[in-house]
């Protein structure tokens, strides 16, 4: 029993989500922002990595009143749960997300977090949960979120290393991508799924295209997780 996990990301036409120097730039249009808020309006919780939290002034909330009303019509709480992931617990307690108190904030971390960092985060977060020794055990974290916080739908908004960890743990059920008409380039520029990656193409995670829509200069795609097909002898 775990939440249904979705990923939502905007990327350049060459698959980058930021520059090689990790400069976060607004890739998407107002339509992309509206899509993000619609997805948040359907999620019990929104998950983000520490680097993303500190690079943008975001609160991870549902946004304007119309989206909060949409949540209520769907039988959800007016405000979504907010989750920040950091294996080392190196999160600035003064980050924008901690300045807004409309819904609980959970920090997922590991045993690598120092007692001092944990104490600091416990002053601004509603719970600091250790899930794993050296890396976050997202499978265990998802089960815990479902059991303790009744999270049935979890939306991840990156960054790339967080998404990569979710893919590696075989937790991703749906992927929402906005392809923007820009080229960023750079072999070290982050993508929607970073980290170690898979050694063989045969191990790639299969997806099925569920929907595709073009609006202005952007493409909005939704993929669903496909079942792996076993090779059959010829």
JSON list of C-alpha atoms in Angstrom, two decimals:
[
{"chain": "A", "resi": 1, "resn": "UNK", "atom": "CA", "xyz": [0.00, 0.00, 0.00]},
{"chain": "A", "resi": 2, "resn": "UNK", "atom": "CA", "xyz": [1.64, 3.17, -1.24]},
{"chain": "A", "resi": 3, "resn": "UNK", "atom": "CA", "xyz": [0.52, 6.39, -2.93]},
{"chain": "A", "resi": 4, "resn": "UNK", "atom": "CA", "xyz": [0.03, 6.76, -6.68]},
{"chain": "A", "resi": 5, "resn": "UNK", "atom": "CA", "xyz": [3.18, 8.68, -7.63]},
{"chain": "A", "resi": 6, "resn": "UNK", "atom": "CA", "xyz": [3.27, 11.29, -10.41]},
{"chain": "A", "resi": 7, "resn": "UNK", "atom": "CA", "xyz": [6.15, 13.42, -11.64]},
{"chain": "A", "resi": 8, "resn": "UNK", "atom": "CA", "xyz": [5.63, 16.83, -13.22]},
{"chain": "A", "resi": 9, "resn": "UNK", "atom": "CA", "xyz": [8.48, 18.66, -14.94]},
{"chain": "A", "resi": 10, "resn": "UNK", "atom": "CA", "xyz": [9.09, 21.29, -17.61]},
{"chain": "A", "resi": 11, "resn": "UNK", "atom": "CA", "xyz": [12.15, 20.71, -19.77]},
{"chain": "A", "resi": 12, "resn": "UNK", "atom": "CA", "xyz": [13.89, 22.19, -22.77]},
{"chain": "A", "resi": 13, "resn": "UNK", "atom": "CA", "xyz": [13.69, 20.60, -26.21]},
{"chain": "A", "resi": 14, "resn": "UNK", "atom": "CA", "xyz": [17.04, 18.92, -25.47]},
{"chain": "A", "resi": 15, "resn": "UNK", "atom": "CA", "xyz": [15.80, 17.46, -22.19]},
{"chain": "A", "resi": 16, "resn": "UNK", "atom": "CA", "xyz": [17.36, 19.87, -19.68]},
{"chain": "A", "resi": 17, "resn": "UNK", "atom": "CA", "xyz": [15.64, 21.32, -16.61]},
{"chain": "A", "resi": 18, "resn": "UNK", "atom": "CA", "xyz": [18.35, 23.86, -15.70]},
{"chain": "A", "resi": 19, "resn": "UNK", "atom": "CA", "xyz": [21.72, 25.12, -16.90]},
{"chain": "A", "resi": 20, "resn": "UNK", "atom": "CA", "xyz": [24.99, 23.26, -16.32]},
{"chain": "A", "resi": 21, "resn": "UNK", "atom": "CA", "xyz": [25.60, 25.62, -13.41]},
{"chain": "A", "resi": 22, "resn": "UNK", "atom": "CA", "xyz": [22.29, 24.48, -11.87]},
{"chain": "A", "resi": 23, "resn": "UNK", "atom": "CA", "xyz": [20.73, 27.87, -12.48]},
{"chain": "A", "resi": 24, "resn": "UNK", "atom": "CA", "xyz": [16.99, 27.32, -12.27]},
{"chain": "A", "resi": 25, "resn": "UNK", "atom": "CA", "xyz": [15.28, 29.29, -15.01]},
{"chain": "A", "resi": 26, "resn": "UNK", "atom": "CA", "xyz": [11.56, 29.62, -15.75]},
{"chain": "A", "resi": 27, "resn": "UNK", "atom": "CA", "xyz": [11.18, 27.33, -18.74]},
{"chain": "A", "resi": 28, "resn": "UNK", "atom": "CA", "xyz": [7.40, 27.06, -18.96]},
{"chain": "A", "resi": 29, "resn": "UNK", "atom": "CA", "xyz": [4.70, 29.57, -19.78]},
{"chain": "A", "resi": 30, "resn": "UNK", "atom": "CA", "xyz": [1.63, 30.58, -17.80]},
{"chain": "A", "resi": 31, "resn": "UNK", "atom": "CA", "xyz": [-0.08, 27.51, -19.29]},
{"chain": "A", "resi": 32, "resn": "UNK", "atom": "CA", "xyz": [2.59, 25.30, -17.76]},
{"chain": "A", "resi": 33, "resn": "UNK", "atom": "CA", "xyz": [2.07, 26.95, -14.36]},
{"chain": "A", "resi": 34, "resn": "UNK", "atom": "CA", "xyz": [-1.69, 26.38, -14.65]},
{"chain": "A", "resi": 35, "resn": "UNK", "atom": "CA", "xyz": [-1.05, 22.72, -15.40]},
{"chain": "A", "resi": 36, "resn": "UNK", "atom": "CA", "xyz": [1.19, 22.43, -12.34]},
{"chain": "A", "resi": 37, "resn": "UNK", "atom": "CA", "xyz": [-1.52, 23.91, -10.13]},
{"chain": "A", "resi": 38, "resn": "UNK", "atom": "CA", "xyz": [-4.17, 21.59, -11.58]},
{"chain": "A", "resi": 39, "resn": "UNK", "atom": "CA", "xyz": [-1.94, 18.62, -10.77]},
{"chain": "A", "resi": 40, "resn": "UNK", "atom": "CA", "xyz": [-1.37, 19.89, -7.25]},
{"chain": "A", "resi": 41, "resn": "UNK", "atom": "CA", "xyz": [-5.14, 20.25, -6.90]},
{"chain": "A", "resi": 42, "resn": "UNK", "atom": "CA", "xyz": [-5.45, 16.48, -7.40]},
{"chain": "A", "resi": 43, "resn": "UNK", "atom": "CA", "xyz": [-2.62, 15.47, -5.05]},
{"chain": "A", "resi": 44, "resn": "UNK", "atom": "CA", "xyz": [-2.71, 14.79, -1.33]},
{"chain": "A", "resi": 45, "resn": "UNK", "atom": "CA", "xyz": [0.95, 15.75, -1.05]},
{"chain": "A", "resi": 46, "resn": "UNK", "atom": "CA", "xyz": [3.62, 17.55, -3.09]},
{"chain": "A", "resi": 47, "resn": "UNK", "atom": "CA", "xyz": [7.24, 16.39, -2.89]},
{"chain": "A", "resi": 48, "resn": "UNK", "atom": "CA", "xyz": [10.32, 18.44, -3.75]},
{"chain": "A", "resi": 49, "resn": "UNK", "atom": "CA", "xyz": [14.08, 18.13, -3.30]},
{"chain": "A", "resi": 50, "resn": "UNK", "atom": "CA", "xyz": [16.03, 20.45, -1.03]},
{"chain": "A", "resi": 51, "resn": "UNK", "atom": "CA", "xyz": [18.01, 22.02, -3.89]},
{"chain": "A", "resi": 52, "resn": "UNK", "atom": "CA", "xyz": [14.80, 22.96, -5.72]},
{"chain": "A", "resi": 53, "resn": "UNK", "atom": "CA", "xyz": [13.31, 24.39, -2.53]},
{"chain": "A", "resi": 54, "resn": "UNK", "atom": "CA", "xyz": [16.31, 26.64, -2.00]},
{"chain": "A", "resi": 55, "resn": "UNK", "atom": "CA", "xyz": [16.67, 27.72, -5.62]},
{"chain": "A", "resi": 56, "resn": "UNK", "atom": "CA", "xyz": [13.13, 29.02, -6.03]},
{"chain": "A", "resi": 57, "resn": "UNK", "atom": "CA", "xyz": [10.83, 31.08, -3.78]},
{"chain": "A", "resi": 58, "resn": "UNK", "atom": "CA", "xyz": [8.09, 28.44, -3.69]},
{"chain": "A", "resi": 59, "resn": "UNK", "atom": "CA", "xyz": [5.62, 27.39, -1.01]},
{"chain": "A", "resi": 60, "resn": "UNK", "atom": "CA", "xyz": [4.43, 24.08, -2.63]},
{"chain": "A", "resi": 61, "resn": "UNK", "atom": "CA", "xyz": [0.85, 25.11, -1.94]},
{"chain": "A", "resi": 62, "resn": "UNK", "atom": "CA", "xyz": [-2.26, 24.80, -4.13]},
{"chain": "A", "resi": 63, "resn": "UNK", "atom": "CA", "xyz": [-2.18, 28.41, -5.27]},
{"chain": "A", "resi": 64, "resn": "UNK", "atom": "CA", "xyz": [-5.16, 30.72, -5.90]},
{"chain": "A", "resi": 65, "resn": "UNK", "atom": "CA", "xyz": [-8.62, 30.24, -4.44]},
{"chain": "A", "resi": 66, "resn": "UNK", "atom": "CA", "xyz": [-10.05, 28.50, -7.52]},
{"chain": "A", "resi": 67, "resn": "UNK", "atom": "CA", "xyz": [-7.60, 25.61, -7.11]},
{"chain": "A", "resi": 68, "resn": "UNK", "atom": "CA", "xyz": [-8.36, 25.29, -3.41]},
{"chain": "A", "resi": 69, "resn": "UNK", "atom": "CA", "xyz": [-12.07, 25.14, -4.24]},
{"chain": "A", "resi": 70, "resn": "UNK", "atom": "CA", "xyz": [-11.31, 22.47, -6.81]},
{"chain": "A", "resi": 71, "resn": "UNK", "atom": "CA", "xyz": [-9.60, 20.42, -4.12]},
{"chain": "A", "resi": 72, "resn": "UNK", "atom": "CA", "xyz": [-12.63, 20.74, -1.86]},
{"chain": "A", "resi": 73, "resn": "UNK", "atom": "CA", "xyz": [-14.98, 19.65, -4.65]},
{"chain": "A", "resi": 74, "resn": "UNK", "atom": "CA", "xyz": [-12.81, 16.56, -5.08]},
{"chain": "A", "resi": 75, "resn": "UNK", "atom": "CA", "xyz": [-13.17, 15.73, -1.40]},
{"chain": "A", "resi": 76, "resn": "UNK", "atom": "CA", "xyz": [-9.59, 16.69, -0.55]},
{"chain": "A", "resi": 77, "resn": "UNK", "atom": "CA", "xyz": [-8.29, 18.99, 2.15]},
{"chain": "A", "resi": 78, "resn": "UNK", "atom": "CA", "xyz": [-8.12, 22.60, 1.04]},
{"chain": "A", "resi": 79, "resn": "UNK", "atom": "CA", "xyz": [-4.32, 22.57, 1.28]},
{"chain": "A", "resi": 80, "resn": "UNK", "atom": "CA", "xyz": [-1.97, 19.76, 0.29]},
{"chain": "A", "resi": 81, "resn": "UNK", "atom": "CA", "xyz": [0.67, 18.25, 2.51]},
{"chain": "A", "resi": 82, "resn": "UNK", "atom": "CA", "xyz": [4.19, 19.45, 1.67]},
{"chain": "A", "resi": 83, "resn": "UNK", "atom": "CA", "xyz": [7.27, 17.20, 1.68]},
{"chain": "A", "resi": 84, "resn": "UNK", "atom": "CA", "xyz": [10.93, 18.13, 1.29]},
{"chain": "A", "resi": 85, "resn": "UNK", "atom": "CA", "xyz": [13.58, 15.46, 0.68]},
{"chain": "A", "resi": 86, "resn": "UNK", "atom": "CA", "xyz": [17.21, 15.82, 1.75]},
{"chain": "A", "resi": 87, "resn": "UNK", "atom": "CA", "xyz": [19.47, 12.88, 2.54]},
{"chain": "A", "resi": 88, "resn": "UNK", "atom": "CA", "xyz": [21.87, 15.01, 4.57]},
{"chain": "A", "resi": 89, "resn": "UNK", "atom": "CA", "xyz": [19.28, 17.34, 6.06]},
{"chain": "A", "resi": 90, "resn": "UNK", "atom": "CA", "xyz": [21.09, 20.31, 4.54]},
{"chain": "A", "resi": 91, "resn": "UNK", "atom": "CA", "xyz": [18.06, 22.53, 4.13]},
{"chain": "A", "resi": 92, "resn": "UNK", "atom": "CA", "xyz": [18.02, 26.21, 4.93]},
{"chain": "A", "resi": 93, "resn": "UNK", "atom": "CA", "xyz": [15.41, 26.68, 7.70]},
{"chain": "A", "resi": 94, "resn": "UNK", "atom": "CA", "xyz": [14.82, 30.17, 6.30]},
{"chain": "A", "resi": 95, "resn": "UNK", "atom": "CA", "xyz": [13.71, 28.85, 2.90]},
{"chain": "A", "resi": 96, "resn": "UNK", "atom": "CA", "xyz": [10.48, 30.31, 1.57]},
{"chain": "A", "resi": 97, "resn": "UNK", "atom": "CA", "xyz": [8.51, 27.10, 2.01]},
{"chain": "A", "resi": 98, "resn": "UNK", "atom": "CA", "xyz": [8.91, 27.25, 5.81]},
{"chain": "A", "resi": 99, "resn": "UNK", "atom": "CA", "xyz": [7.48, 30.77, 5.96]},
{"chain": "A", "resi": 100, "resn": "UNK", "atom": "CA", "xyz": [3.99, 29.64, 4.98]},
{"chain": "A", "resi": 101, "resn": "UNK", "atom": "CA", "xyz": [2.00, 27.76, 7.61]},
{"chain": "A", "resi": 102, "resn": "UNK", "atom": "CA", "xyz": [-1.15, 26.77, 5.75]},
{"chain": "A", "resi": 103, "resn": "UNK", "atom": "CA", "xyz": [-0.40, 23.00, 5.81]},
{"chain": "A", "resi": 104, "resn": "UNK", "atom": "CA", "xyz": [2.02, 20.55, 7.46]},
{"chain": "A", "resi": 105, "resn": "UNK", "atom": "CA", "xyz": [5.58, 20.21, 6.17]},
{"chain": "A", "resi": 106, "resn": "UNK", "atom": "CA", "xyz": [7.48, 16.93, 6.39]},
{"chain": "A", "resi": 107, "resn": "UNK", "atom": "CA", "xyz": [11.22, 16.57, 5.87]},
{"chain": "A", "resi": 108, "resn": "UNK", "atom": "CA", "xyz": [12.41, 13.18, 4.64]},
{"chain": "A", "resi": 109, "resn": "UNK", "atom": "CA", "xyz": [16.03, 12.50, 5.48]},
{"chain": "A", "resi": 110, "resn": "UNK", "atom": "CA", "xyz": [18.50, 9.77, 6.49]},
{"chain": "A", "resi": 111, "resn": "UNK", "atom": "CA", "xyz": [20.67, 8.81, 9.43]},
{"chain": "A", "resi": 112, "resn": "UNK", "atom": "CA", "xyz": [23.36, 11.08, 7.95]},
{"chain": "A", "resi": 113, "resn": "UNK", "atom": "CA", "xyz": [21.57, 14.13, 9.32]},
{"chain": "A", "resi": 114, "resn": "UNK", "atom": "CA", "xyz": [23.44, 15.66, 12.24]},
{"chain": "A", "resi": 115, "resn": "UNK", "atom": "CA", "xyz": [21.65, 16.25, 15.56]},
{"chain": "A", "resi": 116, "resn": "UNK", "atom": "CA", "xyz": [22.09, 20.01, 15.11]},
{"chain": "A", "resi": 117, "resn": "UNK", "atom": "CA", "xyz": [20.53, 20.03, 11.63]},
{"chain": "A", "resi": 118, "resn": "UNK", "atom": "CA", "xyz": [17.67, 17.89, 12.86]},
{"chain": "A", "resi": 119, "resn": "UNK", "atom": "CA", "xyz": [16.94, 20.21, 15.76]},
{"chain": "A", "resi": 120, "resn": "UNK", "atom": "CA", "xyz": [16.94, 23.22, 13.44]},
{"chain": "A", "resi": 121, "resn": "UNK", "atom": "CA", "xyz": [14.56, 21.59, 10.99]},
{"chain": "A", "resi": 122, "resn": "UNK", "atom": "CA", "xyz": [12.25, 20.42, 13.76]},
{"chain": "A", "resi": 123, "resn": "UNK", "atom": "CA", "xyz": [11.67, 24.07, 14.65]},
{"chain": "A", "resi": 124, "resn": "UNK", "atom": "CA", "xyz": [10.23, 24.83, 11.19]},
{"chain": "A", "resi": 125, "resn": "UNK", "atom": "CA", "xyz": [8.84, 21.48, 9.98]},
{"chain": "A", "resi": 126, "resn": "UNK", "atom": "CA", "xyz": [5.97, 19.51, 11.44]},
{"chain": "A", "resi": 127, "resn": "UNK", "atom": "CA", "xyz": [7.93, 16.26, 11.28]},
{"chain": "A", "resi": 128, "resn": "UNK", "atom": "CA", "xyz": [11.45, 15.17, 10.37]},
{"chain": "A", "resi": 129, "resn": "UNK", "atom": "CA", "xyz": [11.34, 11.54, 9.29]},
{"chain": "A", "resi": 130, "resn": "UNK", "atom": "CA", "xyz": [14.47, 9.41, 8.94]},
{"chain": "A", "resi": 131, "resn": "UNK", "atom": "CA", "xyz": [14.02, 6.88, 6.12]},
{"chain": "A", "resi": 132, "resn": "UNK", "atom": "CA", "xyz": [17.25, 5.05, 5.40]},
{"chain": "A", "resi": 133, "resn": "UNK", "atom": "CA", "xyz": [20.90, 5.12, 6.42]},
{"chain": "A", "resi": 134, "resn": "UNK", "atom": "CA", "xyz": [22.90, 6.76, 3.61]},
{"chain": "A", "resi": 135, "resn": "UNK", "atom": "CA", "xyz": [20.15, 7.39, 1.04]},
{"chain": "A", "resi": 136, "resn": "UNK", "atom": "CA", "xyz": [16.45, 7.98, 1.46]},
{"chain": "A", "resi": 137, "resn": "UNK", "atom": "CA", "xyz": [14.43, 4.78, 1.22]},
{"chain": "A", "resi": 138, "resn": "UNK", "atom": "CA", "xyz": [11.56, 6.18, -0.83]},
{"chain": "A", "resi": 139, "resn": "UNK", "atom": "CA", "xyz": [9.69, 2.87, -0.88]},
{"chain": "A", "resi": 140, "resn": "UNK", "atom": "CA", "xyz": [9.53, 2.86, 2.92]},
{"chain": "A", "resi": 141, "resn": "UNK", "atom": "CA", "xyz": [8.78, 6.58, 2.94]},
{"chain": "A", "resi": 142, "resn": "UNK", "atom": "CA", "xyz": [5.82, 6.12, 0.59]},
{"chain": "A", "resi": 143, "resn": "UNK", "atom": "CA", "xyz": [4.37, 3.34, 2.73]},
{"chain": "A", "resi": 144, "resn": "UNK", "atom": "CA", "xyz": [4.79, 5.53, 5.81]},
{"chain": "A", "resi": 145, "resn": "UNK", "atom": "CA", "xyz": [3.14, 8.50, 4.09]},
{"chain": "A", "resi": 146, "resn": "UNK", "atom": "CA", "xyz": [0.15, 6.36, 3.14]},
{"chain": "A", "resi": 147, "resn": "UNK", "atom": "CA", "xyz": [-0.14, 4.84, 6.61]},
{"chain": "A", "resi": 148, "resn": "UNK", "atom": "CA", "xyz": [0.56, 7.87, 8.80]},
{"chain": "A", "resi": 149, "resn": "UNK", "atom": "CA", "xyz": [-0.58, 10.79, 6.64]},
{"chain": "A", "resi": 150, "resn": "UNK", "atom": "CA", "xyz": [-3.18, 9.10, 4.41]},
{"chain": "A", "resi": 151, "resn": "UNK", "atom": "CA", "xyz": [-1.39, 10.17, 1.23]},
{"chain": "A", "resi": 152, "resn": "UNK", "atom": "CA", "xyz": [-3.05, 8.42, -1.72]},
{"chain": "A", "resi": 153, "resn": "UNK", "atom": "CA", "xyz": [-1.67, 10.63, -4.51]},
{"chain": "A", "resi": 154, "resn": "UNK", "atom": "CA", "xyz": [1.86, 12.03, -4.36]},
{"chain": "A", "resi": 155, "resn": "UNK", "atom": "CA", "xyz": [3.16, 14.60, -6.84]},
{"chain": "A", "resi": 156, "resn": "UNK", "atom": "CA", "xyz": [6.92, 15.04, -7.26]},
{"chain": "A", "resi": 157, "resn": "UNK", "atom": "CA", "xyz": [8.24, 18.29, -8.70]},
{"chain": "A", "resi": 158, "resn": "UNK", "atom": "CA", "xyz": [11.92, 17.34, -8.76]},
{"chain": "A", "resi": 159, "resn": "UNK", "atom": "CA", "xyz": [14.70, 18.02, -9.15]},
{"chain": "A", "resi": 160, "resn": "UNK", "atom": "CA", "xyz": [16.39, 15.48, -11.31]},
{"chain": "A", "resi": 161, "resn": "UNK", "atom": "CA", "xyz": [18.12, 13.51, -8.55]},
{"chain": "A", "resi": 162, "resn": "UNK", "atom": "CA", "xyz": [14.90, 13.13, -6.59]},
{"chain": "A", "resi": 163, "resn": "UNK", "atom": "CA", "xyz": [13.04, 11.95, -9.69]},
{"chain": "A", "resi": 164, "resn": "UNK", "atom": "CA", "xyz": [15.90, 9.59, -10.52]},
{"chain": "A", "resi": 165, "resn": "UNK", "atom": "CA", "xyz": [15.64, 8.05, -7.06]},
{"chain": "A", "resi": 166, "resn": "UNK", "atom": "CA", "xyz": [11.89, 7.56, -7.47]},
{"chain": "A", "resi": 167, "resn": "UNK", "atom": "CA", "xyz": [12.40, 5.86, -10.83]},
{"chain": "A", "resi": 168, "resn": "UNK", "atom": "CA", "xyz": [15.19, 3.69, -9.40]},
{"chain": "A", "resi": 169, "resn": "UNK", "atom": "CA", "xyz": [12.83, 2.57, -6.61]},
{"chain": "A", "resi": 170, "resn": "UNK", "atom": "CA", "xyz": [10.20, 1.65, -9.23]},
{"chain": "A", "resi": 171, "resn": "UNK", "atom": "CA", "xyz": [7.68, 4.03, -7.68]},
{"chain": "A", "resi": 172, "resn": "UNK", "atom": "CA", "xyz": [6.66, 6.27, -10.60]},
{"chain": "A", "resi": 173, "resn": "UNK", "atom": "CA", "xyz": [3.19, 5.61, -12.02]},
{"chain": "A", "resi": 174, "resn": "UNK", "atom": "CA", "xyz": [2.73, 8.70, -14.19]},
{"chain": "A", "resi": 175, "resn": "UNK", "atom": "CA", "xyz": [4.92, 11.37, -15.81]},
{"chain": "A", "resi": 176, "resn": "UNK", "atom": "CA", "xyz": [3.73, 14.82, -16.90]},
{"chain": "A", "resi": 177, "resn": "UNK", "atom": "CA", "xyz": [6.15, 16.65, -19.17]},
{"chain": "A", "resi": 178, "resn": "UNK", "atom": "CA", "xyz": [6.05, 20.12, -20.68]},
{"chain": "A", "resi": 179, "resn": "UNK", "atom": "CA", "xyz": [8.48, 20.43, -23.59]},
{"chain": "A", "resi": 180, "resn": "UNK", "atom": "CA", "xyz": [9.52, 24.04, -24.05]},
{"chain": "A", "resi": 181, "resn": "UNK", "atom": "CA", "xyz": [10.89, 25.60, -27.24]},
{"chain": "A", "resi": 182, "resn": "UNK", "atom": "CA", "xyz": [14.39, 26.25, -25.86]},
{"chain": "A", "resi": 183, "resn": "UNK", "atom": "CA", "xyz": [17.81, 24.62, -26.14]},
{"chain": "A", "resi": 184, "resn": "UNK", "atom": "CA", "xyz": [20.05, 24.75, -23.07]},
{"chain": "A", "resi": 185, "resn": "UNK", "atom": "CA", "xyz": [22.83, 22.29, -23.87]},
{"chain": "A", "resi": 186, "resn": "UNK", "atom": "CA", "xyz": [25.70, 21.14, -21.67]},
{"chain": "A", "resi": 187, "resn": "UNK", "atom": "CA", "xyz": [26.70, 17.61, -20.73]},
{"chain": "A", "resi": 188, "resn": "UNK", "atom": "CA", "xyz": [26.43, 18.52, -17.04]},
{"chain": "A", "resi": 189, "resn": "UNK", "atom": "CA", "xyz": [23.07, 20.27, -17.24]},
{"chain": "A", "resi": 190, "resn": "UNK", "atom": "CA", "xyz": [20.49, 18.36, -15.14]},
{"chain": "A", "resi": 191, "resn": "UNK", "atom": "CA", "xyz": [17.71, 16.34, -16.72]},
{"chain": "A", "resi": 192, "resn": "UNK", "atom": "CA", "xyz": [14.35, 15.19, -15.36]},
{"chain": "A", "resi": 193, "resn": "UNK", "atom": "CA", "xyz": [15.98, 12.00, -13.99]},
{"chain": "A", "resi": 194, "resn": "UNK", "atom": "CA", "xyz": [19.58, 12.28, -12.80]},
{"chain": "A", "resi": 195, "resn": "UNK", "atom": "CA", "xyz": [21.60, 10.19, -10.40]},
{"chain": "A", "resi": 196, "resn": "UNK", "atom": "CA", "xyz": [23.41, 6.96, -11.26]},
{"chain": "A", "resi": 197, "resn": "UNK", "atom": "CA", "xyz": [20.99, 5.90, -13.98]},
{"chain": "A", "resi": 198, "resn": "UNK", "atom": "CA", "xyz": [20.58, 2.47, -15.54]},
{"chain": "A", "resi": 199, "resn": "UNK", "atom": "CA", "xyz": [23.56, 0.63, -17.06]},
{"chain": "A", "resi": 200, "resn": "UNK", "atom": "CA", "xyz": [21.64, -1.10, -19.84]},
{"chain": "A", "resi": 201, "resn": "UNK", "atom": "CA", "xyz": [18.98, 0.08, -22.26]},
{"chain": "A", "resi": 202, "resn": "UNK", "atom": "CA", "xyz": [17.14, -3.18, -21.67]},
{"chain": "A", "resi": 203, "resn": "UNK", "atom": "CA", "xyz": [16.56, -2.02, -18.09]},
{"chain": "A", "resi": 204, "resn": "UNK", "atom": "CA", "xyz": [14.89, 1.23, -19.17]},
{"chain": "A", "resi": 205, "resn": "UNK", "atom": "CA", "xyz": [11.57, 1.96, -17.51]},
{"chain": "A", "resi": 206, "resn": "UNK", "atom": "CA", "xyz": [8.78, 1.48, -20.06]},
{"chain": "A", "resi": 207, "resn": "UNK", "atom": "CA", "xyz": [6.16, 4.19, -20.51]},
{"chain": "A", "resi": 208, "resn": "UNK", "atom": "CA", "xyz": [3.02, 4.53, -22.59]},
{"chain": "A", "resi": 209, "resn": "UNK", "atom": "CA", "xyz": [1.91, 7.85, -24.04]},
{"chain": "A", "resi": 210, "resn": "UNK", "atom": "CA", "xyz": [-1.45, 8.66, -22.50]},
{"chain": "A", "resi": 211, "resn": "UNK", "atom": "CA", "xyz": [-2.05, 12.14, -23.91]},
{"chain": "A", "resi": 212, "resn": "UNK", "atom": "CA", "xyz": [-0.36, 14.82, -26.01]},
{"chain": "A", "resi": 213, "resn": "UNK", "atom": "CA", "xyz": [-1.47, 18.41, -26.51]},
{"chain": "A", "resi": 214, "resn": "UNK", "atom": "CA", "xyz": [0.13, 21.38, -28.24]},
{"chain": "A", "resi": 215, "resn": "UNK", "atom": "CA", "xyz": [-0.57, 24.85, -26.87]},
{"chain": "A", "resi": 216, "resn": "UNK", "atom": "CA", "xyz": [1.37, 27.76, -28.29]},
{"chain": "A", "resi": 217, "resn": "UNK", "atom": "CA", "xyz": [5.04, 26.80, -28.45]},
{"chain": "A", "resi": 218, "resn": "UNK", "atom": "CA", "xyz": [4.78, 24.05, -25.85]},
{"chain": "A", "resi": 219, "resn": "UNK", "atom": "CA", "xyz": [3.93, 20.35, -25.91]},
{"chain": "A", "resi": 220, "resn": "UNK", "atom": "CA", "xyz": [2.13, 18.88, -22.91]},
{"chain": "A", "resi": 221, "resn": "UNK", "atom": "CA", "xyz": [2.60, 15.11, -22.58]},
{"chain": "A", "resi": 222, "resn": "UNK", "atom": "CA", "xyz": [1.38, 12.57, -20.06]},
{"chain": "A", "resi": 223, "resn": "UNK", "atom": "CA", "xyz": [2.94, 9.13, -19.83]},
{"chain": "A", "resi": 224, "resn": "UNK", "atom": "CA", "xyz": [1.71, 6.19, -17.79]},
{"chain": "A", "resi": 225, "resn": "UNK", "atom": "CA", "xyz": [3.85, 3.37, -16.50]},
{"chain": "A", "resi": 226, "resn": "UNK", "atom": "CA", "xyz": [3.72, 0.41, -18.90]},
{"chain": "A", "resi": 227, "resn": "UNK", "atom": "CA", "xyz": [4.07, -3.21, -17.95]},
{"chain": "A", "resi": 228, "resn": "UNK", "atom": "CA", "xyz": [7.40, -4.73, -18.82]},
{"chain": "A", "resi": 229, "resn": "UNK", "atom": "CA", "xyz": [7.12, -7.12, -21.71]},
{"chain": "A", "resi": 230, "resn": "UNK", "atom": "CA", "xyz": [9.11, -10.33, -21.50]},
{"chain": "A", "resi": 231, "resn": "UNK", "atom": "CA", "xyz": [10.96, -11.38, -24.62]},
{"chain": "A", "resi": 232, "resn": "UNK", "atom": "CA", "xyz": [9.47, -14.46, -26.22]},
{"chain": "A", "resi": 233, "resn": "UNK", "atom": "CA", "xyz": [11.51, -16.96, -28.21]},
{"chain": "A", "resi": 234, "resn": "UNK", "atom": "CA", "xyz": [11.22, -16.69, -31.99]}
]
